[in-house]
CSV table of C-alpha atoms in Angstrom, one decimal:
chain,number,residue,atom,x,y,z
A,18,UNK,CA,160.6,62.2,-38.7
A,19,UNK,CA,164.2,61.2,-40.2
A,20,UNK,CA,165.8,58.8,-41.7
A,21,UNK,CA,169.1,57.5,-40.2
A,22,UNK,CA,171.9,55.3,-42.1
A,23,UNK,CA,173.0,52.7,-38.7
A,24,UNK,CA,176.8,52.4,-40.3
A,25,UNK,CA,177.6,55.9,-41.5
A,26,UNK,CA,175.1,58.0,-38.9
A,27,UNK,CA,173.9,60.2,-42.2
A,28,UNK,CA,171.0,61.4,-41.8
A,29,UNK,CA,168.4,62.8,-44.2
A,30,UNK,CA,165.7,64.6,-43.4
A,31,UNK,CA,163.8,63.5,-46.6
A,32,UNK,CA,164.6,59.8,-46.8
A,33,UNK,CA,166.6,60.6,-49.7
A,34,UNK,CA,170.2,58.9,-48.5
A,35,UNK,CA,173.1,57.3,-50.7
A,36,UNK,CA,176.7,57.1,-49.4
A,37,UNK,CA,179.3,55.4,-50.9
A,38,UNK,CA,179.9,52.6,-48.3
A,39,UNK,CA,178.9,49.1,-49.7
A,40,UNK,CA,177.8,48.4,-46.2
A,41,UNK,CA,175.3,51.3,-46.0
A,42,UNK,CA,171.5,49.9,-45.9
A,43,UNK,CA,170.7,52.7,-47.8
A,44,UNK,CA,167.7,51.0,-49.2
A,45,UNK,CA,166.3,50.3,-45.5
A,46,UNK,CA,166.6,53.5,-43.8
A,47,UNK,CA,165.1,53.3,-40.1
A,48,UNK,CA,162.6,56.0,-38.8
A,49,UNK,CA,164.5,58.2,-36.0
A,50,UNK,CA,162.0,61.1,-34.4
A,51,UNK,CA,162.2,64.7,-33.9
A,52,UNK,CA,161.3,66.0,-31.0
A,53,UNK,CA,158.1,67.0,-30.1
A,54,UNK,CA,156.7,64.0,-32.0
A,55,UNK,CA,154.5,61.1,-30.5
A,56,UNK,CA,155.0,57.5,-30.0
A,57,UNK,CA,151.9,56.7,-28.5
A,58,UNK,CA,151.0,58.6,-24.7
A,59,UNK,CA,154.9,59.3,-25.5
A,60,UNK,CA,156.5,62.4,-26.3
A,61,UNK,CA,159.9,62.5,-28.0
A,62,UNK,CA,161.9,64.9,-26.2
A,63,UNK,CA,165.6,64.7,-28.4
A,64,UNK,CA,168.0,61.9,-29.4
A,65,UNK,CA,170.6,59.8,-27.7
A,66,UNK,CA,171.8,57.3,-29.6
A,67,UNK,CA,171.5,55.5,-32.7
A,68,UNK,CA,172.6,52.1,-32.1
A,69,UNK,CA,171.9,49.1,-35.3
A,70,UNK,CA,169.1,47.4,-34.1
A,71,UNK,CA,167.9,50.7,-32.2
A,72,UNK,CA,167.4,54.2,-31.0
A,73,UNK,CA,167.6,55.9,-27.5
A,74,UNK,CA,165.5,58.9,-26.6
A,75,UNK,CA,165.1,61.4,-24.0
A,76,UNK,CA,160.8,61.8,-23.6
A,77,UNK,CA,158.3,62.1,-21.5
A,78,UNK,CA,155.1,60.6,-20.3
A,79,UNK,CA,152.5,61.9,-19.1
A,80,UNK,CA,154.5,64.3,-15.9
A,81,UNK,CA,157.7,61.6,-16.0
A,82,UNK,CA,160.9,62.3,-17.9
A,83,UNK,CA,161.6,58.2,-19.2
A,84,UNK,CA,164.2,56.7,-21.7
A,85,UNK,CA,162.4,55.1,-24.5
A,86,UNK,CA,164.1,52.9,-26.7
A,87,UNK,CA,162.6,52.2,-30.3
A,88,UNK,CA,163.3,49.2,-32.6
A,89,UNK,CA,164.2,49.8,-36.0
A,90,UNK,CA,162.4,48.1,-38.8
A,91,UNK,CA,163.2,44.2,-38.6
A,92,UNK,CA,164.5,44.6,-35.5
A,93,UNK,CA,161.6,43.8,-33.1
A,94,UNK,CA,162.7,40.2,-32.3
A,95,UNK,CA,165.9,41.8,-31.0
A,96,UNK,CA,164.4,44.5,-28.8
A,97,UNK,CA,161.7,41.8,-27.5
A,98,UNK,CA,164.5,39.6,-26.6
A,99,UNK,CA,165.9,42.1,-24.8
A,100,UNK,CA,163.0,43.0,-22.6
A,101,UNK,CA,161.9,39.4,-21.5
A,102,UNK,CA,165.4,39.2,-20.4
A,103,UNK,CA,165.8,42.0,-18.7
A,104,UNK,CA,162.4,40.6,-16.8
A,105,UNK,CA,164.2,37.9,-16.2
A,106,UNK,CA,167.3,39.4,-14.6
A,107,UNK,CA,165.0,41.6,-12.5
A,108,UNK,CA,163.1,38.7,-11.1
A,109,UNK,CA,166.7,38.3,-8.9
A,110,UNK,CA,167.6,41.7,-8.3
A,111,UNK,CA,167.5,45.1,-10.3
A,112,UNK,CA,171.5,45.3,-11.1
A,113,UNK,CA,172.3,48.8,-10.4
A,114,UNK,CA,174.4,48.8,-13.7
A,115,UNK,CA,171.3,47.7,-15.9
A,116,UNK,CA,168.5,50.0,-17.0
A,117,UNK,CA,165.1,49.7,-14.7
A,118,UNK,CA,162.2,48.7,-17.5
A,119,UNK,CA,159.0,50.7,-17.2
A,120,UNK,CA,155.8,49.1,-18.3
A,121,UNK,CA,155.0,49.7,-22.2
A,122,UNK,CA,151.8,51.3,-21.4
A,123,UNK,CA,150.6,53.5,-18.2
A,124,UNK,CA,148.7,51.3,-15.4
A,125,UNK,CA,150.7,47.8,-17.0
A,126,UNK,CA,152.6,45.3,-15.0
A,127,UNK,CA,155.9,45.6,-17.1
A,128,UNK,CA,156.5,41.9,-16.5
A,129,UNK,CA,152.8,41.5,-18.8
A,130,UNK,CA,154.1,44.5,-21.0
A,131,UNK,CA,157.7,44.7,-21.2
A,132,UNK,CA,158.0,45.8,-24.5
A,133,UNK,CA,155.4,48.3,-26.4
A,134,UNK,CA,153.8,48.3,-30.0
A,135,UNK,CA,152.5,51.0,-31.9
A,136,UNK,CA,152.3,52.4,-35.9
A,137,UNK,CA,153.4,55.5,-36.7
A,138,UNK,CA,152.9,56.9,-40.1
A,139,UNK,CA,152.1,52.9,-41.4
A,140,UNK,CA,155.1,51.8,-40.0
A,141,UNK,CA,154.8,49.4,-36.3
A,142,UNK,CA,156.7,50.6,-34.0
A,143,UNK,CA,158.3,48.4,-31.2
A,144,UNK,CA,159.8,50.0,-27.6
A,145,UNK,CA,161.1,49.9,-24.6
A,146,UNK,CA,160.6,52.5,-21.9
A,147,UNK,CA,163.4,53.0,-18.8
A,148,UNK,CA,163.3,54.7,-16.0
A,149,UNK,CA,164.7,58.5,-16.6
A,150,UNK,CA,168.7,58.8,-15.6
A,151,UNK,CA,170.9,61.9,-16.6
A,152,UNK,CA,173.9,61.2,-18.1
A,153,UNK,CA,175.3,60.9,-21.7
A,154,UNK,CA,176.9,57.7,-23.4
A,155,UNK,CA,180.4,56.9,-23.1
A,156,UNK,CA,181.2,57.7,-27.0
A,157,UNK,CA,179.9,61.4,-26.5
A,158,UNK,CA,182.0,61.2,-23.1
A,159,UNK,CA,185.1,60.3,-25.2
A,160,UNK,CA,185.0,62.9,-27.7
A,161,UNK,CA,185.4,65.6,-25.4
A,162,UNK,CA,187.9,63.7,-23.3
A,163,UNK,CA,189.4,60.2,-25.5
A,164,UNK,CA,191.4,59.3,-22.4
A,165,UNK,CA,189.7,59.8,-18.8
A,166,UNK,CA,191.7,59.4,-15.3
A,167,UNK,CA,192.6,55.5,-15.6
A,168,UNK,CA,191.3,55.3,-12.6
A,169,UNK,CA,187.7,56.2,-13.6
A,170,UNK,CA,188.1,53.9,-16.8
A,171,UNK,CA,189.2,51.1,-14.1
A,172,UNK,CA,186.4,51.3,-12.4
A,173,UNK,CA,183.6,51.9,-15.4
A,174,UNK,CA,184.9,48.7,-16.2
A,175,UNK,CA,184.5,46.6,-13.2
A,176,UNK,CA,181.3,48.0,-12.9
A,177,UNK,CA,180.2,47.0,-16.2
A,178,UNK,CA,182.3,43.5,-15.9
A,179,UNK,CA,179.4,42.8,-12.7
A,180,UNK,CA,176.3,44.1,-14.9
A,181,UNK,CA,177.7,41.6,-18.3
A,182,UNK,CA,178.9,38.4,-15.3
A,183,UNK,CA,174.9,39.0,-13.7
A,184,UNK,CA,173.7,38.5,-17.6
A,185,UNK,CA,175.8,35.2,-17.5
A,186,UNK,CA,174.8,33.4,-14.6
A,187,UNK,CA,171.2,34.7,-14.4
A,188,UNK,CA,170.0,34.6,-18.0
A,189,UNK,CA,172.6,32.3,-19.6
A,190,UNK,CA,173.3,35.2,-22.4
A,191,UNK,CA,175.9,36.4,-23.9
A,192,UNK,CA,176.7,40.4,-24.6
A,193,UNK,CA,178.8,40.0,-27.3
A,194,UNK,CA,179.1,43.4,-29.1
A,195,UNK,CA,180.3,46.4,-26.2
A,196,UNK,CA,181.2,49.2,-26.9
A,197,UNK,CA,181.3,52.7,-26.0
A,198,UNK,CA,177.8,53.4,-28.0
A,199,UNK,CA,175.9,50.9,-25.5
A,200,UNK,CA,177.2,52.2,-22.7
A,201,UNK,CA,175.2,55.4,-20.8
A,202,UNK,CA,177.4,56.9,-18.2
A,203,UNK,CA,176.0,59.4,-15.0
A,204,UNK,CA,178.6,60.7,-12.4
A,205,UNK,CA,177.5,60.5,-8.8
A,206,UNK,CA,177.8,63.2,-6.4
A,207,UNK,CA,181.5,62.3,-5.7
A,208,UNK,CA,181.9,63.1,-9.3
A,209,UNK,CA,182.7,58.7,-10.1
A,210,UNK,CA,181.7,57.9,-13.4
A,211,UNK,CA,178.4,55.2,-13.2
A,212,UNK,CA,177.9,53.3,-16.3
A,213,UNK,CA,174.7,51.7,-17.4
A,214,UNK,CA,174.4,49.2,-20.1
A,215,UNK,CA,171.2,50.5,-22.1
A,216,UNK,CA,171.8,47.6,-24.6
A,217,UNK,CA,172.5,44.2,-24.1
A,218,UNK,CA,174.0,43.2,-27.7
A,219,UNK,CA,173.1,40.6,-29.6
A,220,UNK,CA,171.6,38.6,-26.6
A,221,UNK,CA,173.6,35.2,-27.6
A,222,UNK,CA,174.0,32.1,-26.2
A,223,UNK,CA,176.8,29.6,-25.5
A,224,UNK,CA,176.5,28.1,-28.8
A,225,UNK,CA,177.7,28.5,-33.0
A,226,UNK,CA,176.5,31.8,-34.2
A,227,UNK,CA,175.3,32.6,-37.3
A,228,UNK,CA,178.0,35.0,-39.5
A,229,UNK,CA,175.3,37.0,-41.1
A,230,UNK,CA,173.3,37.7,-38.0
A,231,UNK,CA,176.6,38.7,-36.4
A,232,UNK,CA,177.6,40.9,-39.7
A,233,UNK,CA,173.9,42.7,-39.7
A,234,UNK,CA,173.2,43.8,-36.3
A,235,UNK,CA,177.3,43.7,-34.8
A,236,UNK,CA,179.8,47.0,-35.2
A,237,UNK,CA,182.6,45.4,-36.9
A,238,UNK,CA,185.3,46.7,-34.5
A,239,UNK,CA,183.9,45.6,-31.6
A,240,UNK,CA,182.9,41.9,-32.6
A,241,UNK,CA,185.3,39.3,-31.5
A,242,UNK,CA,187.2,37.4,-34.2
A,243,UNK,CA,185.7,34.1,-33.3
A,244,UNK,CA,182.3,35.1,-33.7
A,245,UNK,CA,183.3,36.8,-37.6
A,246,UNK,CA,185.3,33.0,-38.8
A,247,UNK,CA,183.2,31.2,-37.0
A,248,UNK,CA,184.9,27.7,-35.5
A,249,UNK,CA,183.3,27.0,-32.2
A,250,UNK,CA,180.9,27.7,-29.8
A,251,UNK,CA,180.5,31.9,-28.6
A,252,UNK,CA,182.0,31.6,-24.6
A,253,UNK,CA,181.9,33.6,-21.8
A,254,UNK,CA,185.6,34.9,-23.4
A,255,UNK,CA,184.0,36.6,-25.8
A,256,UNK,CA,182.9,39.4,-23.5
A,257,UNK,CA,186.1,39.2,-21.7
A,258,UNK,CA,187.1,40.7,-25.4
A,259,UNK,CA,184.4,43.6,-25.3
A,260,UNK,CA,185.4,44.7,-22.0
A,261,UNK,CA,189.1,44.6,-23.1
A,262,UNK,CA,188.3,47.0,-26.1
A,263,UNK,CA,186.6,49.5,-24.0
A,264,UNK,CA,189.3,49.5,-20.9
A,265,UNK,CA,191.8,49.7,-24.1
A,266,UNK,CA,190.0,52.6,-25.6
A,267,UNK,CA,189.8,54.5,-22.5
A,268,UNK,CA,193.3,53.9,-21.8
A,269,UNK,CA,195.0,54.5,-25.3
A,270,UNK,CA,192.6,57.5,-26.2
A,271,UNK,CA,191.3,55.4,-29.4
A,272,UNK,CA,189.6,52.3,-30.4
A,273,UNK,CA,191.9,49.3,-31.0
A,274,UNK,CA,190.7,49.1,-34.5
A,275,UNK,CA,190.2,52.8,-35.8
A,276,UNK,CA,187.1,52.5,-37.6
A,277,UNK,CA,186.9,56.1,-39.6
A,278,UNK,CA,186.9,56.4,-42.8
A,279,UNK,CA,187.5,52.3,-42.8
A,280,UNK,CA,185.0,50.1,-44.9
A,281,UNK,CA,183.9,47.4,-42.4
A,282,UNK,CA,184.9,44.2,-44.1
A,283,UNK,CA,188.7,46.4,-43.8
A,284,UNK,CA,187.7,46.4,-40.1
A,285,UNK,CA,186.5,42.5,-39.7
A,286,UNK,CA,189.5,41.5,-41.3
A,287,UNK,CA,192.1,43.4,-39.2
A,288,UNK,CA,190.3,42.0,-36.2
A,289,UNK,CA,190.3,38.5,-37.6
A,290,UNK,CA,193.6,39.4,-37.9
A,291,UNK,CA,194.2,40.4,-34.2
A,292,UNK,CA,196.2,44.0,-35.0
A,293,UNK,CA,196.0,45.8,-32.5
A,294,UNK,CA,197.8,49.2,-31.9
A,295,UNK,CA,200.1,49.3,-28.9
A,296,UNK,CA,198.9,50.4,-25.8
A,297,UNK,CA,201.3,53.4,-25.5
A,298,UNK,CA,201.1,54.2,-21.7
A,299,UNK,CA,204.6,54.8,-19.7
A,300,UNK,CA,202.1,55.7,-16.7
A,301,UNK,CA,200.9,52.0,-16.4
A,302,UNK,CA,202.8,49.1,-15.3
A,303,UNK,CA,203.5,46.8,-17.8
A,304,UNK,CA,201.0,44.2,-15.5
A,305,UNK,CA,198.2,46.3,-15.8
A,306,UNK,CA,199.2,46.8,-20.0
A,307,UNK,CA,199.6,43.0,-20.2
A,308,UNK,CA,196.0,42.4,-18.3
A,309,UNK,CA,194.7,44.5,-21.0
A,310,UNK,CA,196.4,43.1,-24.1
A,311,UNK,CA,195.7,39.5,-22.3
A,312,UNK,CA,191.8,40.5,-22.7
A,313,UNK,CA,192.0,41.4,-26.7
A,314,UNK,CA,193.8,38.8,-27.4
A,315,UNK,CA,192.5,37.0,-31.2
A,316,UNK,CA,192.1,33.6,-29.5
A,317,UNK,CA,189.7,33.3,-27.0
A,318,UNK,CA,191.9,30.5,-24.9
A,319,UNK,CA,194.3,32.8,-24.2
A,320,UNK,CA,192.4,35.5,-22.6
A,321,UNK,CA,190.9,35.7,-19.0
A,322,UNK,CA,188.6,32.4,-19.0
A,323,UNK,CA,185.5,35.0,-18.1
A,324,UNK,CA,184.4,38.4,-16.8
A,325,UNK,CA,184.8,37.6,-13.5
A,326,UNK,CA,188.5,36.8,-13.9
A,327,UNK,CA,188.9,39.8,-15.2
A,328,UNK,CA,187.9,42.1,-12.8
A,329,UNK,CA,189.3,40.6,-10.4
A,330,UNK,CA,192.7,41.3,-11.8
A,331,UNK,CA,191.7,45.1,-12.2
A,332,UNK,CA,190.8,45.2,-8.8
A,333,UNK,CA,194.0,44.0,-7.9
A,334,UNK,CA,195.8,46.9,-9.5
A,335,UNK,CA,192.8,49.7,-8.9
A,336,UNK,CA,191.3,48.7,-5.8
A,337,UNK,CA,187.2,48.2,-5.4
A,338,UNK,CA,184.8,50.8,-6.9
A,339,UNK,CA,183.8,53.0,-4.0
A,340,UNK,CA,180.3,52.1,-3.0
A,341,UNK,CA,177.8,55.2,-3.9
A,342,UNK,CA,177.2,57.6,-1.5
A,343,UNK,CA,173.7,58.6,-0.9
A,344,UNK,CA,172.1,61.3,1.7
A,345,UNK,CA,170.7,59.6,4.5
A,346,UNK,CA,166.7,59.7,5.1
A,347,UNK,CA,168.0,61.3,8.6
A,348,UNK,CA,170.1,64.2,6.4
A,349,UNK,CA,167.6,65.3,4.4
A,350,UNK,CA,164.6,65.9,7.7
A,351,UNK,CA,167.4,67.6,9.1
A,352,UNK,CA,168.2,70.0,6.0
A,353,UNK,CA,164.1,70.2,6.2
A,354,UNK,CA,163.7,71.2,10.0
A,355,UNK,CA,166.3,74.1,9.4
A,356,UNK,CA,164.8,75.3,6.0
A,357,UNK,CA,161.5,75.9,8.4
A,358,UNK,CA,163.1,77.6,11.3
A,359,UNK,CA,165.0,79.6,8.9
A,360,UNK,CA,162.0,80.6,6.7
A,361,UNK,CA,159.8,81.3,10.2
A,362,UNK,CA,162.6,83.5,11.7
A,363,UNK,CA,162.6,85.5,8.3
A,364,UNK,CA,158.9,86.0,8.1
A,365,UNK,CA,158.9,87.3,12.1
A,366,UNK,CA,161.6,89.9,11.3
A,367,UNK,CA,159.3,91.0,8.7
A,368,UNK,CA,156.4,91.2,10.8
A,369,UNK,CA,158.1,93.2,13.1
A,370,UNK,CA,159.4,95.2,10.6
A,371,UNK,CA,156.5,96.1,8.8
A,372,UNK,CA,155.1,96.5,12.4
């Protein structure tokens, strides 16, 4: 067991952690595991991601490889939030770009158990438990390669634009916070980048939202302005804003606020601030440029009224995302039948060899 600092990603092995960030919740450290260790019937396998209200493993149950996802301390409501709704969304249909919830506990309807509770070491542990995909997250993507094909980056973000529009019209929330860290990405056998949003953000609604609620669990370069100076209800334009930052960030080969070495108050006010970095690509048409500076825009009138609109100007300019090709039931008898024949012809000629 380690402790991990959610703003600076320090992490001390002892508990003992002090950095000189004033945003740093040095004093409230959250618990992240090592593997081999036990939540539960739950083995800890190695870490994904350490989100704020949050972290993603790799484990396994029992003989199944699963994605567990464990609440930091005071974040429980957040994480059970999350898990009722993503009941809710999967009472209508299990969205391809959303994770598939296990049950907490082995034998459990996951729509009686959606989330788990356990203590570890005195401390009560809250969870969620996915269904196992390979992959990595988008921000581990994007250090090895800050600006893939525009193309994929297109796509990835139509994709996600249908997985955030579902959460709108089904659930009545709000995303609100996207970004590269919530974001787990697999590539299909055509090699096509398929993203899956393993957190749903700060789960709002379509109403005023509290600045310190926003401030605690939000990453300051991805909130949008409105939501830091509050003046009016949280709209569907807000996520048009998250999915802008990500396209632009894929496209540009960095975030539009640079957050390193940055204090985040530096961060909230350049956003407030709407200050962007040009979008430096002589590749692009200026149209596609402008649909992306449209999204980021500071005010939330002038940008794409919703996530819907949006997409549906990127798939003007790059075209559907392919449909996922899968082998057929038929293909994979067939690949069967001649593994047999194959293997029975080989053991004959060694009969007759042998004979």
């Amino acid at each position: 067991m380690k402790r991990v600092c959610t703003v600076c990603q320090r992490i001390s092995p002892d508990g003992n952690l002090w950095c000189q960030e004033p945003d740093c919740p040095s004093g409230d450290l959250p618990t992240i595991f090592d593997y081999g260790e036990w939540l539960g019937d739950i083995k800890v396998i190695r870490l994904l991601r350490v989100l704020r209200t949050s972290a993603i493993y790799e484990a396994q149950r029992g003989k199944e490889m699963v994605l567990l996802k464990v609440a930091h301390n005071n974040c429980q409501d957040q994480l059970r939030r999350e898990a009722r709704t993503l009941i809710e969304l999967a009472h209508s249909m299990q969205h391809s770009m959303l994770p598939v919830l296990l049950p907490a506990y082995q034998q459990a309807d996951p729509s009686q158990r959606p989330y788990g509770k356990t203590v570890f070491r005195d401390e009560t542990k809250y969870y969620e438990v996915f269904a196992h995909v390979k992959g990595e997250f988008l921000r581990d993507m994007l250090l090895k390669n800050p600006q893939p094909w525009y193309q994929h980056a297109a796509w990835m973000t139509i994709s996600l634009a249908d997985a955030i529009a579902f959460m709108h019209l089904k659930a009545n929330k709000l995303h609100l916070n996207l970004s590269p860290d919530s974001i787990f990405v697999r590539t299909d056998r055509e090699g096509i980048p398929r993203p899956l949003l393993l957190d749903l953000g700060l789960l709002g609604e379509q109403q005023v939202i509290e600045p310190a609620w926003v401030q605690r669990f939000g990453v300051a370069a991805y909130t949008p302005p409105e939501l830091i100076t509050p003046n009016g209800p949280a709209s569907y334009a807000a996520d048009v804003y998250g999915l802008g930052l990500v396209l632009y960030e894929m496209l540009a080969g960095y975030p539009a606020f640079r957050f390193q070495q940055r204090k985040e108050e530096d961060i909230r006010q350049a956003v407030v601030k709407g200050v962007a970095e040009p979008l430096n690509r002589t590749d692009l048409s200026e149209e596609i440029q402008a649909i992306v500076n449209q999204a980021i825009e500071r005010r939330p009138e002038r940008r794409q009224q919703d996530v819907r609109a949006y997409a549906k100007l990127l798939r003007q300019k790059f075209g559907e995302v392919p449909a996922e090709k899968k082998r057929s039931y038929r293909r994979r008898i067939a690949a069967l039948v001649v593994l047999v024949v194959l293997l029975s012809v080989i053991w004959i000629i060694l009969v007759a060899l042998v004979g």
